Coordinates of N, CA and C in Angstrom, one line a residue:
M1 N 110.1 290.7 45.2 CA 111.0 290.4 46.3 C 110.4 290.4 47.6
L2 N 109.6 291.5 47.9 CA 108.9 291.6 49.1 C 107.9 290.5 49.3
F3 N 107.2 290.2 48.2 CA 106.2 289.1 48.3 C 106.8 287.8 48.6
N4 N 108.0 287.5 47.9 CA 108.6 286.2 48.2 C 109.2 286.1 49.6
A5 N 109.7 287.2 50.1 CA 110.2 287.1 51.5 C 109.0 286.9 52.5
L6 N 107.9 287.6 52.3 CA 106.8 287.5 53.2 C 106.2 286.1 53.1
F7 N 106.1 285.6 51.9 CA 105.6 284.3 51.7 C 106.4 283.2 52.3
A8 N 107.8 283.4 52.2 CA 108.7 282.4 52.8 C 108.5 282.5 54.3
L9 N 108.3 283.6 54.9 CA 108.1 283.8 56.3 C 106.8 283.1 56.7
M10 N 105.8 283.2 55.9 CA 104.5 282.6 56.2 C 104.6 281.1 56.2
V11 N 105.4 280.6 55.2 CA 105.6 279.1 55.1 C 106.3 278.6 56.3
V12 N 107.4 279.3 56.8 CA 108.1 278.9 57.9 C 107.2 278.9 59.2
L13 N 106.4 279.9 59.3 CA 105.5 280.0 60.5 C 104.5 278.9 60.4
F14 N 104.0 278.6 59.2 CA 103.1 277.5 59.0 C 103.7 276.1 59.4
L15 N 104.9 275.9 59.0 CA 105.6 274.7 59.4 C 105.9 274.6 60.9
L16 N 106.2 275.7 61.6 CA 106.3 275.8 63.0 C 105.0 275.5 63.7
S17 N 103.9 276.0 63.1 CA 102.6 275.7 63.6 C 102.2 274.2 63.5
L18 N 102.6 273.6 62.4 CA 102.3 272.2 62.2 C 103.2 271.4 63.2
Y19 N 104.4 271.8 63.4 CA 105.3 271.1 64.4 C 104.7 271.2 65.8
S20 N 104.2 272.4 66.1 CA 103.5 272.6 67.5 C 102.3 271.7 67.6
L21 N 101.5 271.6 66.6 CA 100.3 270.8 66.6 C 100.6 269.3 66.7
A22 N 101.6 268.9 65.9 CA 101.9 267.4 65.8 C 102.7 266.9 66.9
F23 N 103.7 267.6 67.4 CA 104.6 267.0 68.4 C 104.3 267.5 69.8
K24 N 104.0 268.8 69.9 CA 103.7 269.3 71.3 C 102.3 269.1 71.7
K25 N 101.4 268.8 70.7 CA 100.0 268.6 71.0 C 99.3 269.8 71.6
Q26 N 99.7 271.0 71.2 CA 99.1 272.2 71.7 C 99.1 273.2 70.6
K27 N 98.2 274.1 70.7 CA 98.0 275.1 69.6 C 98.8 276.4 70.1
N28 N 99.6 277.0 69.2 CA 100.3 278.2 69.5 C 99.5 279.3 68.9
Y29 N 98.8 280.1 69.7 CA 97.9 281.2 69.2 C 98.7 282.3 68.6
Y30 N 99.9 282.6 69.0 CA 100.6 283.7 68.4 C 101.0 283.3 67.0
L31 N 101.4 282.1 66.7 CA 101.7 281.7 65.3 C 100.5 281.8 64.5
S32 N 99.3 281.4 65.0 CA 98.1 281.4 64.3 C 97.7 282.8 63.9
I33 N 97.9 283.7 64.8 CA 97.6 285.1 64.5 C 98.5 285.7 63.5
M34 N 99.8 285.4 63.6 CA 100.8 285.9 62.6 C 100.6 285.3 61.2
I35 N 100.2 284.1 61.1 CA 99.9 283.5 59.8 C 98.7 284.1 59.2
R36 N 97.7 284.3 60.0 CA 96.5 285.0 59.4 C 96.8 286.4 59.0
L37 N 97.6 287.2 59.8 CA 97.9 288.5 59.4 C 98.8 288.5 58.1
L38 N 99.7 287.6 58.0 CA 100.5 287.6 56.8 C 99.7 287.2 55.6
T39 N 98.7 286.3 55.8 CA 97.8 285.9 54.7 C 97.0 287.1 54.2
L40 N 96.5 287.8 55.1 CA 95.7 289.1 54.8 C 96.6 290.1 54.1
G41 N 97.9 290.2 54.6 CA 98.8 291.2 54.0 C 99.2 290.8 52.5
L42 N 99.5 289.5 52.3 CA 99.8 289.0 51.0 C 98.6 289.1 50.1
F43 N 97.5 288.8 50.6 CA 96.3 288.9 49.7 C 96.0 290.4 49.4
T44 N 96.3 291.3 50.3 CA 96.1 292.7 50.0 C 97.1 293.2 48.9
L45 N 98.4 292.7 49.0 CA 99.3 293.0 47.9 C 98.9 292.5 46.6
I46 N 98.3 291.4 46.5 CA 97.8 290.8 45.3 C 96.6 291.6 44.8
V47 N 95.7 292.0 45.7 CA 94.5 292.7 45.3 C 94.8 294.1 44.7
F48 N 95.8 294.8 45.3 CA 96.2 296.1 44.9 C 97.2 296.1 43.7
D49 N 97.2 294.9 43.0 CA 98.0 294.8 41.8 C 99.5 295.0 41.9
Q50 N 100.0 294.7 43.1 CA 101.5 294.8 43.3 C 102.1 293.5 42.6
Y51 N 101.4 292.4 42.7 CA 101.9 291.2 42.1 C 100.7 290.6 41.3
E52 N 100.8 290.7 40.0 CA 99.7 290.4 39.2 C 99.6 288.9 38.7
T53 N 100.5 288.1 39.1 CA 100.4 286.7 38.6 C 99.4 285.9 39.4
Q54 N 98.8 285.0 38.7 CA 97.8 284.1 39.3 C 98.5 283.1 40.2
T55 N 99.8 282.8 39.9 CA 100.6 281.9 40.7 C 100.7 282.3 42.1
H56 N 101.0 283.6 42.3 CA 101.0 284.2 43.7 C 99.7 284.0 44.4
L57 N 98.6 284.3 43.7 CA 97.3 284.1 44.4 C 97.1 282.7 44.7
A58 N 97.4 281.8 43.8 CA 97.2 280.4 44.1 C 98.0 279.9 45.2
L59 N 99.3 280.3 45.4 CA 100.1 279.9 46.5 C 99.6 280.4 47.8
V60 N 99.1 281.6 47.8 CA 98.6 282.2 49.1 C 97.3 281.5 49.5
L61 N 96.4 281.3 48.5 CA 95.2 280.6 48.9 C 95.4 279.1 49.3
L62 N 96.3 278.4 48.6 CA 96.6 277.1 49.0 C 97.2 277.0 50.4
T63 N 98.2 277.9 50.7 CA 98.7 277.9 52.0 C 97.7 278.2 53.1
W64 N 96.8 279.1 52.8 CA 95.7 279.4 53.7 C 94.8 278.2 53.9
V65 N 94.4 277.6 52.9 CA 93.6 276.4 53.0 C 94.2 275.3 53.8
L66 N 95.5 275.0 53.6 CA 96.2 274.0 54.3 C 96.3 274.4 55.8
F67 N 96.5 275.7 56.1 CA 96.6 276.1 57.5 C 95.3 276.0 58.2
E68 N 94.2 276.4 57.5 CA 92.9 276.3 58.2 C 92.5 274.8 58.3
S69 N 92.8 274.0 57.4 CA 92.4 272.6 57.5 C 93.2 271.9 58.6
S70 N 94.5 272.3 58.8 CA 95.2 271.7 59.9 C 94.7 272.2 61.3
E71 N 94.2 273.5 61.3 CA 93.6 274.0 62.5 C 92.3 273.2 62.8
N72 N 91.5 273.0 61.8 CA 90.2 272.3 62.0 C 90.5 270.8 62.4
F73 N 91.5 270.2 61.8 CA 91.8 268.8 62.2 C 92.3 268.8 63.7
Y74 N 93.0 269.7 64.1 CA 93.4 269.8 65.5 C 92.2 269.9 66.4
R75 N 91.3 270.8 66.1 CA 90.1 271.0 66.9 C 89.2 269.7 67.0
K76 N 89.1 269.0 65.9 CA 88.4 267.7 65.9 C 89.1 266.6 66.7
K77 N 90.4 266.6 66.6 CA 91.2 265.6 67.2 C 91.3 265.8 68.7
L78 N 91.3 267.0 69.2 CA 91.5 267.3 70.6 C 90.4 266.7 71.5
P79 N 89.1 266.9 71.2 CA 88.1 266.2 72.1 C 88.1 264.7 72.0
A80 N 88.5 264.2 70.9 CA 88.5 262.7 70.7 C 89.6 262.1 71.6
S81 N 90.7 262.8 71.8 CA 91.8 262.3 72.6 C 91.6 262.3 74.1
K82 N 90.6 263.1 74.5 CA 90.4 263.3 76.0 C 89.6 262.1 76.5

């Protein structure tokens, strides 16, 4: 239950971050920090065997990869638009 609530919060923050990047054309550093902290927290829960399924690990890693790739895309796109 705790994992699902934290993961849902991370997904909502990730979507807010994507909205900020896509429509406002600026990066929200507070959202980035919160997403990274939640990712580390969820990964820690998985490592300490609180949630043993590989599905949880795959979801956290997939969300983390999507978040980092959107951040890198924003970094590459910003100098090109200037």
